[in-house]
Structures are given as C-alpha cells and as structure tokens.
Amino acid sequence: MKKLLCILLGILTIGCTPAKPAEEPTAAPVETTAAAEDFSSLYQEYTQAYGRQDQRTSWTAGVKCTYERTYNNDSNERFEMDGVLEIDGIPGNPEAHYTQSMNSDGVQFQLEGDYYGGVLYNTYNGVSYYEEHTVDQLFQVMLVPLHGIMMTEEQISAMHAESTAEGTEYVFELTDKAARALFLQQFDISGLSDYPDTKVSGGIIRQRFGNDGFLNEQTAEFHADVTVQDVDVSVDYSSSAGFVRINTTDVVITDEKKAAEAEYVSFLQIDTNAISEADITADTEGATPVETFQKRLISRLKYTEQDDGTYKAEFNEHETYTVDFTNKQFIYTNYSSRYVYNWSGDTGFFGTYCNYDFGTGARSESCQDSAVEMIQNVKLYLQMELYYCGLSLDELQTNRY
C-alpha cells in the first residue's frame, strides 16, 4: 500500500522506495538532569508500565502525521494525514475498518477500507480495489507506528515523567544516533534512508499510559537535514497515535458490505485516470481547532448546523449527538435521557442531580455507577468524533477562541 500511495499520489518527491534498515544506535551514556539512580528508578517504572501492551486484543486508534520540507530557496512543501483504525480479533484472524484523509499541498485524498481474511478492501478517491495484506502491512497503511515503541536506556538522552489523575506521561529526549535510527526505521515515509548523509536530530517521543496500564497515546517529533542533487532539504516531522476502546472495540462488517467488496478489482488493475484529485476545500483546516472541527463535523461526519449554532447528528430515531461550542459541551441523548460532557472543565452531567469530575473522580452523592459509566462513554464519543476529524481532545481544550 505504501508503494501504491507513492505511485498514485506523488506525495513526497524525495523518494518512495522501501526503507533500508537504518544504523542501530550504539550504546551511549545516558545524560539526565536527575541523578543516575533517579533515572534508573524512573526507567524501571516505565518498563513496568509498558508490560501490558501485548494484552491488547482490540483497539481504536486515531492518528495524525505532518511532514514538511523546506528547501534552500525558502520554498516548502507540506503533507498532512489523519485517520482512524478500528481493529479487533488480535491475535488470530483480525477484522478492521479504517478511514484516512490526506492533504498534499492542497490536493485532498480520501481513503476508506475494510480488512478481513488477510485482504484489505479499499475505496480511494472513488476507486475501489483490494490488496492482500498482513496485519503489519495494514498498520503501515496508517503511516504512523501503531505498535508502540519500547524505549531502551541507550536511546535516551534525558527523560522525565508527568502524572495526572488519568495516568502518567513519559517524555524521552533521544540521542542523535537513536533519533536517526528510529526516524528512518519507524516514522519516515519518503525514503530518506536511501541518503547515507541524512542527519536527524531533535528527536522527542512522548508516551502516555492510562491508569489501566495501557498505552493511550504516543507522539513523536523529529528534524532531519539531507542534500538531494545539490539541493539542501530540511524536514520537520510530527505524528501522534491515540488509543481508545482498548479491548472493547468491536468491528462489524456486514454480509452486504462483504458482497459488494467481493466485486472489487485487484490493485494491479486500477484505472489511475479514474482517481479524483479534487481540491476538497470543505475539508481543509480552519484557523483554529474549533473551526476545523466545525467544518469537518459537516464534511466528514454529516452533522448539520442548527439555528442556535449547535451542530447535531441523528444516529437513529431516539439517539442524537450535539456539539455546543458556545458552552463547550458534547451532548448525547437517548429517548429522554441526556448526558453532557463539558470539555472546558473536564466534567460531566446527567440530569440535574449527577455531576462527575474527570480530573479528581469526584461525583455527586446521587450519581449511580451506571450514570458515571455513561458520562465516561460520552467523553469517549467526543474523542472518537475528534479522531475522525483529525483532531484530539487536547487540541479542542487548548483552542484559543
């Protein structure tokens, strides 16, 4: 799929060849701001936190990637991607569904597909096809590492941890050797490993673990410099992968969909002239995360703007989802029940008697466990809507408006 995207899109002109194995980082002294024993204790805490990752049997990931190149004549090119992958049945015979949106210097591309039986069935800007894939190849379609990266002591120049009520985030500053190896092996999508003189620096990886012990989010930042045909190129890369519904994601691909996908052609038979490259301006980023969210609620998720300025989607006759930007609330209604999540205060409400604070876990005395669980689900529903719009809850909460 990676090769196919490069052939059809011409996303990145430096090169789209398979990455060559990058040089493994050699052992380097760990430089930390804390004493050596403090680093050892913190790293041991981290390795214990990482221990549960192979216990995931299903999950939903929201991913983002930005790849910007600047040339020595001050011109630049920018590629952006965001997507969602839902998968269950790991290990064994997993099934998955994904959506992906790409913007390459103003040209938009939309992909959506189902995966089952070792085959990925894709729709790509109006063209449908299938391609055999392993699970690892499916993950590579998302262009951002989805397996997490267990950091070694030798790769770390400095690290620290920040704890909140919802878990712990570990921040790793990488040695230059480790940054080069990890970027070229795990993150780069343009074949920079073909250029031996590529320099990579500024590597920072953040991993956030929830109180359940699972990796909730991994972000990465890198800077690279390379000379291609006497042209100096500077690359700035950032990506994120957030995980929700761990071990509770359920992918359902109907028999009707499978029957339709059985008619897809092999990717080798694609008519590339049929691929649309329309400039989908309705999907481009707004000036702020809120503006982006408002646009994409309509363009991607089929919400409609109401007369009162809220955005509403009807799931069925008795379930609705509403985004109230004025009061910074996401509202889920089911018949007469109304659950509210307020992203400004990170709080939730049910009726007039049940209040819940996500930061402290405090609740009203009259809050039943079932109501709190539903309020927590409503926050998750908002996170999912944000993922599908290429955003995160953190971006919405820190938006300036």
Coordinates of C-alpha atoms in Angstrom, one line a residue:
M1 CA 0.0 0.0 0.0
K2 CA 2.9 2.4 0.8
K3 CA 4.3 1.8 -2.7
L4 CA 0.8 2.3 -4.2
L5 CA 0.3 5.6 -2.5
C6 CA 3.6 6.9 -3.7
I7 CA 2.9 5.8 -7.3
L8 CA -0.6 7.3 -7.4
L9 CA -0.2 10.4 -5.3
G10 CA 3.4 11.5 -5.7
I11 CA 3.1 12.6 -2.1
L12 CA 6.7 13.2 -1.5
T13 CA 9.2 13.7 -4.3
I14 CA 12.4 12.9 -2.4
G15 CA 11.6 9.2 -3.0
C16 CA 9.2 6.4 -2.2
T17 CA 11.4 3.4 -2.0
P18 CA 11.1 0.9 0.8
A19 CA 13.1 2.0 3.8
K20 CA 16.5 0.3 4.2
P21 CA 17.5 -0.9 7.7
A22 CA 19.0 2.1 9.5
E23 CA 22.1 2.0 11.6
E24 CA 21.3 0.8 15.1
P25 CA 22.3 3.2 17.8
T26 CA 25.4 2.3 19.7
A27 CA 25.4 2.4 23.4
A28 CA 25.8 6.0 24.7
P29 CA 26.0 7.4 28.2
V30 CA 22.6 8.5 29.5
E31 CA 22.6 12.2 30.3
T32 CA 19.8 13.1 32.6
T33 CA 19.0 16.1 34.8
A34 CA 18.4 13.7 37.7
A35 CA 21.0 11.6 39.4
A36 CA 21.8 8.2 37.8
E37 CA 19.8 6.3 40.5
D38 CA 16.8 8.5 39.9
F39 CA 17.0 7.8 36.2
S40 CA 17.3 4.1 36.9
S41 CA 14.2 4.1 39.1
L42 CA 12.2 6.1 36.6
Y43 CA 13.2 3.9 33.7
Q44 CA 12.2 0.8 35.7
E45 CA 8.9 2.3 36.4
Y46 CA 8.4 2.9 32.7
T47 CA 9.3 -0.7 31.7
Q48 CA 6.7 -1.9 34.2
A49 CA 4.1 0.4 32.7
Y50 CA 5.0 -0.9 29.2
G51 CA 4.5 -4.5 30.2
R52 CA 0.8 -4.8 29.4
Q53 CA 0.8 -3.8 25.8
D54 CA 0.8 -7.3 24.4
Q55 CA -2.5 -7.9 26.2
R56 CA -4.5 -5.7 23.7
T57 CA -7.0 -7.8 21.7
S58 CA -8.8 -4.9 20.1
W59 CA -8.5 -1.1 20.0
T60 CA -9.3 2.1 18.1
A61 CA -6.5 4.4 17.0
G62 CA -6.7 8.0 15.9
V63 CA -3.5 9.0 14.1
K64 CA -2.0 12.2 12.7
C65 CA 1.1 13.0 10.7
T66 CA 2.7 16.2 9.4
Y67 CA 5.7 16.1 7.1
E68 CA 7.1 19.5 6.0
R69 CA 10.1 20.0 3.7
T70 CA 11.8 23.4 3.3
Y71 CA 14.4 23.9 0.5
N72 CA 17.4 26.2 0.5
N73 CA 15.5 28.6 -1.7
D74 CA 12.9 29.0 1.1
S75 CA 10.2 27.2 -0.8
N76 CA 8.4 24.4 1.1
E77 CA 6.0 21.5 0.7
R78 CA 3.6 20.1 3.3
F79 CA 1.9 16.8 3.6
E80 CA -0.7 16.1 6.3
M81 CA -2.6 12.9 7.1
D82 CA -5.1 11.9 9.7
G83 CA -7.1 8.7 10.1
V84 CA -8.8 6.2 12.3
L85 CA -8.2 2.4 12.5
E86 CA -10.6 0.2 14.4
I87 CA -9.4 -3.4 14.9
D88 CA -10.4 -6.5 16.9
G89 CA -9.6 -10.2 16.9
I90 CA -5.9 -9.7 17.8
P91 CA -4.1 -12.1 17.6
G92 CA -5.7 -14.6 15.3
N93 CA -7.8 -13.5 12.3
P94 CA -8.5 -9.8 13.0
E95 CA -11.1 -7.6 11.3
A96 CA -10.6 -3.9 10.9
H97 CA -12.1 -0.7 9.4
Y98 CA -10.2 2.4 8.6
T99 CA -10.6 5.9 7.2
Q100 CA -7.8 8.2 6.1
S101 CA -7.6 11.8 4.9
M102 CA -4.5 13.3 3.2
N103 CA -3.6 16.7 2.1
S104 CA -0.6 17.2 -0.1
D105 CA 0.0 20.9 -0.8
G106 CA -3.8 21.5 -1.2
V107 CA -4.7 18.3 -3.0
Q108 CA -7.0 16.1 -1.0
F109 CA -7.2 12.4 -0.9
Q110 CA -9.8 10.2 1.0
L111 CA -9.4 6.5 1.7
E112 CA -11.7 4.1 3.5
G113 CA -11.5 0.3 3.8
D114 CA -12.3 -3.0 5.5
Y115 CA -9.8 -5.7 6.4
Y116 CA -10.6 -9.3 6.9
G117 CA -9.3 -12.7 5.8
G118 CA -5.9 -11.2 5.1
V119 CA -7.2 -8.8 2.5
L120 CA -7.7 -5.0 2.5
Y121 CA -10.7 -3.7 0.5
N122 CA -10.2 0.0 -0.3
T123 CA -12.0 2.9 -1.7
Y124 CA -9.6 5.6 -2.8
N125 CA -11.0 8.9 -4.1
G126 CA -13.8 7.0 -5.8
V127 CA -11.8 4.0 -7.0
S128 CA -12.3 0.6 -5.3
Y129 CA -9.8 -2.3 -5.2
Y130 CA -8.4 -5.0 -3.0
E131 CA -4.9 -6.0 -1.9
E132 CA -3.6 -8.8 0.2
H133 CA -2.0 -7.6 3.5
T134 CA -0.6 -9.0 6.7
V135 CA -1.6 -7.2 9.9
D136 CA 1.7 -5.5 10.0
Q137 CA 1.2 -4.2 6.4
L138 CA -2.3 -3.0 7.4
F139 CA -0.7 -1.0 10.2
Q140 CA 1.8 0.5 7.8
V141 CA -1.1 1.9 5.7
M142 CA -1.7 4.4 8.6
L143 CA 1.8 5.8 8.1
V144 CA 2.3 6.2 11.9
P145 CA 3.6 3.4 14.2
L146 CA 0.7 1.6 15.9
H147 CA 2.6 -0.9 17.9
G148 CA 4.2 1.5 20.3
I149 CA 8.0 1.7 20.8
M150 CA 9.7 0.3 23.9
M151 CA 12.4 2.8 24.6
T152 CA 15.8 1.4 25.6
E153 CA 18.2 3.1 28.1
E154 CA 20.8 3.6 25.3
Q155 CA 18.4 5.6 23.2
I156 CA 17.6 8.1 25.9
S157 CA 19.5 11.3 26.4
A158 CA 17.1 12.6 29.0
M159 CA 13.7 11.6 30.3
H160 CA 11.0 12.7 32.8
A161 CA 7.5 11.8 33.8
E162 CA 4.4 13.8 34.5
S163 CA 1.5 12.3 36.4
T164 CA -2.2 13.3 36.3
A165 CA -5.4 11.8 37.6
E166 CA -5.8 9.8 34.4
G167 CA -2.3 8.3 34.2
T168 CA 1.4 9.1 33.5
E169 CA 3.2 10.5 30.5
Y170 CA 6.9 9.7 29.9
V171 CA 8.9 12.2 27.8
F172 CA 12.1 10.9 26.1
E173 CA 14.7 13.1 24.5
L174 CA 16.7 10.9 22.2
T175 CA 20.4 10.8 21.4
D176 CA 21.1 11.8 17.8
K177 CA 22.0 8.2 16.8
A178 CA 18.8 6.9 18.3
A179 CA 16.8 9.7 16.7
R180 CA 18.3 8.8 13.3
A181 CA 17.7 5.1 13.6
L182 CA 14.1 5.4 15.0
F183 CA 13.0 8.1 12.5
L184 CA 14.3 6.2 9.4
Q185 CA 13.1 2.8 10.6
Q186 CA 9.7 3.7 12.1
F187 CA 8.4 7.1 11.0
D188 CA 9.9 8.3 7.7
I189 CA 7.6 7.9 4.7
S190 CA 9.7 9.4 2.0
G191 CA 12.8 7.1 1.7
L192 CA 15.3 9.3 3.4
S193 CA 17.2 6.1 4.4
D194 CA 18.4 6.0 0.8
Y195 CA 20.6 9.0 1.5
P196 CA 23.5 8.0 3.8
D197 CA 24.3 11.6 4.8
T198 CA 20.8 12.2 6.2
K199 CA 21.2 13.8 9.6
V200 CA 18.4 13.5 12.2
S201 CA 18.2 15.5 15.4
G202 CA 15.7 16.9 17.9
G203 CA 14.0 13.5 18.5
I204 CA 11.4 13.6 21.2
I205 CA 8.9 10.8 21.9
R206 CA 6.1 11.0 24.4
Q207 CA 4.2 8.0 25.7
R208 CA 1.1 8.4 27.9
F209 CA -0.2 5.4 29.9
G210 CA -3.6 5.3 31.5
N211 CA -4.4 4.0 34.9
D212 CA -5.3 0.7 33.3
G213 CA -1.7 0.2 32.3
F214 CA -2.3 0.6 28.6
L215 CA -0.6 3.0 26.2
N216 CA -3.1 5.7 25.5
E217 CA -1.0 7.9 23.2
Q218 CA 2.4 8.1 21.5
T219 CA 3.7 11.3 19.9
A220 CA 6.9 11.9 18.1
E221 CA 8.9 14.9 16.7
F222 CA 12.0 14.8 14.5
H223 CA 14.1 17.2 12.5
A224 CA 16.2 16.0 9.5
D225 CA 18.6 17.5 7.0
V226 CA 19.6 16.0 3.7
T227 CA 21.1 17.1 0.4
V228 CA 19.5 15.8 -2.7
Q229 CA 21.1 16.6 -6.1
D230 CA 22.9 19.6 -4.6
V231 CA 19.7 20.9 -3.0
D232 CA 19.6 21.2 0.8
V233 CA 16.4 20.0 2.2
S234 CA 15.2 20.5 5.8
V235 CA 12.5 18.2 7.1
D236 CA 10.2 18.7 10.1
Y237 CA 8.1 15.7 11.2
S238 CA 5.5 15.2 13.9
S239 CA 3.0 12.5 14.5
S240 CA 0.6 11.2 17.1
A241 CA -1.3 8.0 17.7
G242 CA -4.0 7.9 20.4
F243 CA -5.7 4.7 21.5
V244 CA -9.2 4.3 23.0
R245 CA -11.7 1.5 23.5
I246 CA -8.8 -0.9 24.3
N247 CA -10.1 -4.5 24.4
T248 CA -13.7 -3.2 23.9
T249 CA -13.6 -2.3 20.2
D250 CA -16.0 -4.4 18.1
V251 CA -15.7 -4.2 14.3
V252 CA -18.8 -5.3 12.4
I253 CA -18.6 -5.8 8.6
T254 CA -22.0 -6.8 7.3
D255 CA -22.6 -9.5 4.7
E256 CA -23.9 -6.8 2.4
K257 CA -20.6 -4.9 2.5
K258 CA -18.6 -8.1 2.0
A259 CA -20.7 -9.0 -1.0
A260 CA -20.1 -5.5 -2.5
E261 CA -16.3 -5.7 -1.7
A262 CA -16.1 -9.1 -3.4
E263 CA -16.6 -7.2 -6.7
Y264 CA -13.5 -5.0 -6.2
V265 CA -10.6 -5.4 -8.6
S266 CA -7.0 -6.1 -7.7
F267 CA -4.9 -3.0 -7.1
L268 CA -2.9 -4.1 -10.1
Q269 CA -6.0 -3.4 -12.3
I270 CA -6.7 0.1 -11.0
D271 CA -7.5 2.7 -13.6
T272 CA -5.4 5.6 -12.3
N273 CA -7.2 8.0 -14.6
A274 CA -10.4 7.5 -12.6
I275 CA -8.8 8.7 -9.4
S276 CA -10.2 12.1 -8.4
E277 CA -7.8 14.7 -7.2
A278 CA -10.4 17.4 -6.4
D279 CA -9.5 20.2 -4.1
I280 CA -11.9 19.5 -1.2
T281 CA -11.8 22.9 0.4
A282 CA -14.6 21.9 2.8
D283 CA -12.1 19.6 4.5
T284 CA -9.1 21.9 4.8
E285 CA -8.0 23.1 8.3
G286 CA -9.6 26.2 9.7
A287 CA -7.7 28.9 11.6
T288 CA -8.2 27.1 14.9
P289 CA -9.0 23.6 16.0
V290 CA -12.6 24.7 16.7
E291 CA -13.0 26.0 13.1
T292 CA -11.5 22.8 11.8
F293 CA -13.9 20.7 13.9
Q294 CA -16.9 22.7 12.8
K295 CA -16.1 22.3 9.2
R296 CA -15.4 18.6 9.4
L297 CA -18.4 17.8 11.5
I298 CA -20.3 18.7 8.4
S299 CA -18.0 17.4 5.6
R300 CA -16.9 14.2 7.2
L301 CA -19.5 13.2 9.8
K302 CA -22.7 14.7 8.3
Y303 CA -23.7 16.8 11.2
T304 CA -26.0 19.8 10.4
E305 CA -25.7 23.3 11.9
Q306 CA -28.8 24.3 13.9
D307 CA -30.4 27.7 14.1
D308 CA -29.0 28.1 17.7
G309 CA -25.4 27.5 16.4
T310 CA -25.1 23.9 17.7
Y311 CA -24.1 21.0 15.5
K312 CA -26.3 17.9 15.5
A313 CA -26.3 14.4 14.2
E314 CA -29.2 11.9 14.5
F315 CA -27.9 8.4 14.9
N316 CA -31.4 6.9 14.8
E317 CA -34.9 7.8 15.8
H318 CA -34.1 8.1 19.5
E319 CA -30.4 8.8 19.7
T320 CA -28.7 12.2 18.9
Y321 CA -25.3 13.8 19.3
T322 CA -24.9 17.5 19.7
V323 CA -21.8 19.7 19.8
D324 CA -22.4 23.0 21.6
F325 CA -19.4 25.2 21.0
T326 CA -20.8 28.2 23.0
N327 CA -21.0 26.2 26.2
K328 CA -18.2 23.8 25.2
Q329 CA -20.3 20.8 25.6
F330 CA -20.9 17.5 23.9
I331 CA -24.4 16.1 24.5
Y332 CA -25.7 12.6 23.9
T333 CA -29.5 12.0 24.2
N334 CA -31.2 8.6 24.2
Y335 CA -35.0 9.0 24.4
S336 CA -35.5 11.3 27.4
S337 CA -32.0 10.7 28.9
R338 CA -29.5 13.4 28.4
Y339 CA -25.8 13.0 29.2
V340 CA -23.4 16.0 28.9
Y341 CA -19.6 16.2 28.7
N342 CA -18.0 19.7 29.2
W343 CA -14.6 19.8 27.6
S344 CA -13.6 23.1 29.2
G345 CA -13.9 21.8 32.8
D346 CA -13.4 18.1 32.0
T347 CA -16.7 17.4 33.8
G348 CA -19.9 15.5 33.0
F349 CA -23.5 15.7 33.9
F350 CA -26.6 13.6 33.9
G351 CA -29.9 15.3 34.6
T352 CA -29.8 17.8 37.4
Y353 CA -28.6 15.5 40.2
C354 CA -25.4 13.8 38.8
N355 CA -22.1 15.7 38.4
Y356 CA -18.8 14.0 37.7
D357 CA -15.3 15.5 37.7
F358 CA -12.8 13.5 35.4
G359 CA -9.8 15.2 37.0
T360 CA -10.5 14.2 40.5
G361 CA -13.0 11.4 40.1
A362 CA -15.4 13.2 42.5
R363 CA -19.1 12.7 41.9
S364 CA -22.4 13.8 43.4
E365 CA -23.8 11.5 46.1
S366 CA -26.8 10.7 44.0
C367 CA -24.6 9.6 41.0
Q368 CA -25.1 5.9 40.3
D369 CA -22.3 3.8 38.8
S370 CA -24.3 3.3 35.6
A371 CA -24.7 7.1 35.2
V372 CA -20.9 7.7 35.7
E373 CA -20.1 5.0 33.2
M374 CA -22.4 6.6 30.6
I375 CA -20.8 10.0 31.2
Q376 CA -17.4 8.5 30.7
N377 CA -18.7 6.9 27.4
V378 CA -19.9 10.3 26.2
K379 CA -16.4 11.7 26.7
L380 CA -15.2 8.8 24.6
Y381 CA -17.8 9.5 21.9
L382 CA -16.4 13.0 21.6
Q383 CA -12.9 11.7 21.4
M384 CA -14.0 9.5 18.5
E385 CA -15.7 12.3 16.7
L386 CA -12.5 14.4 17.1
Y387 CA -10.3 11.5 15.8
Y388 CA -12.5 11.2 12.7
C389 CA -12.0 14.9 12.2
G390 CA -8.2 14.7 12.5
L391 CA -8.1 16.3 16.0
S392 CA -7.6 15.4 19.6
L393 CA -9.4 16.4 22.8
D394 CA -6.2 18.2 24.0
E395 CA -6.4 20.4 20.9
L396 CA -10.0 21.2 21.5
Q397 CA -9.4 22.0 25.2
T398 CA -6.5 24.3 24.5
N399 CA -8.0 26.1 21.5
R400 CA -7.9 29.9 21.5
Y401 CA -11.3 31.3 20.8

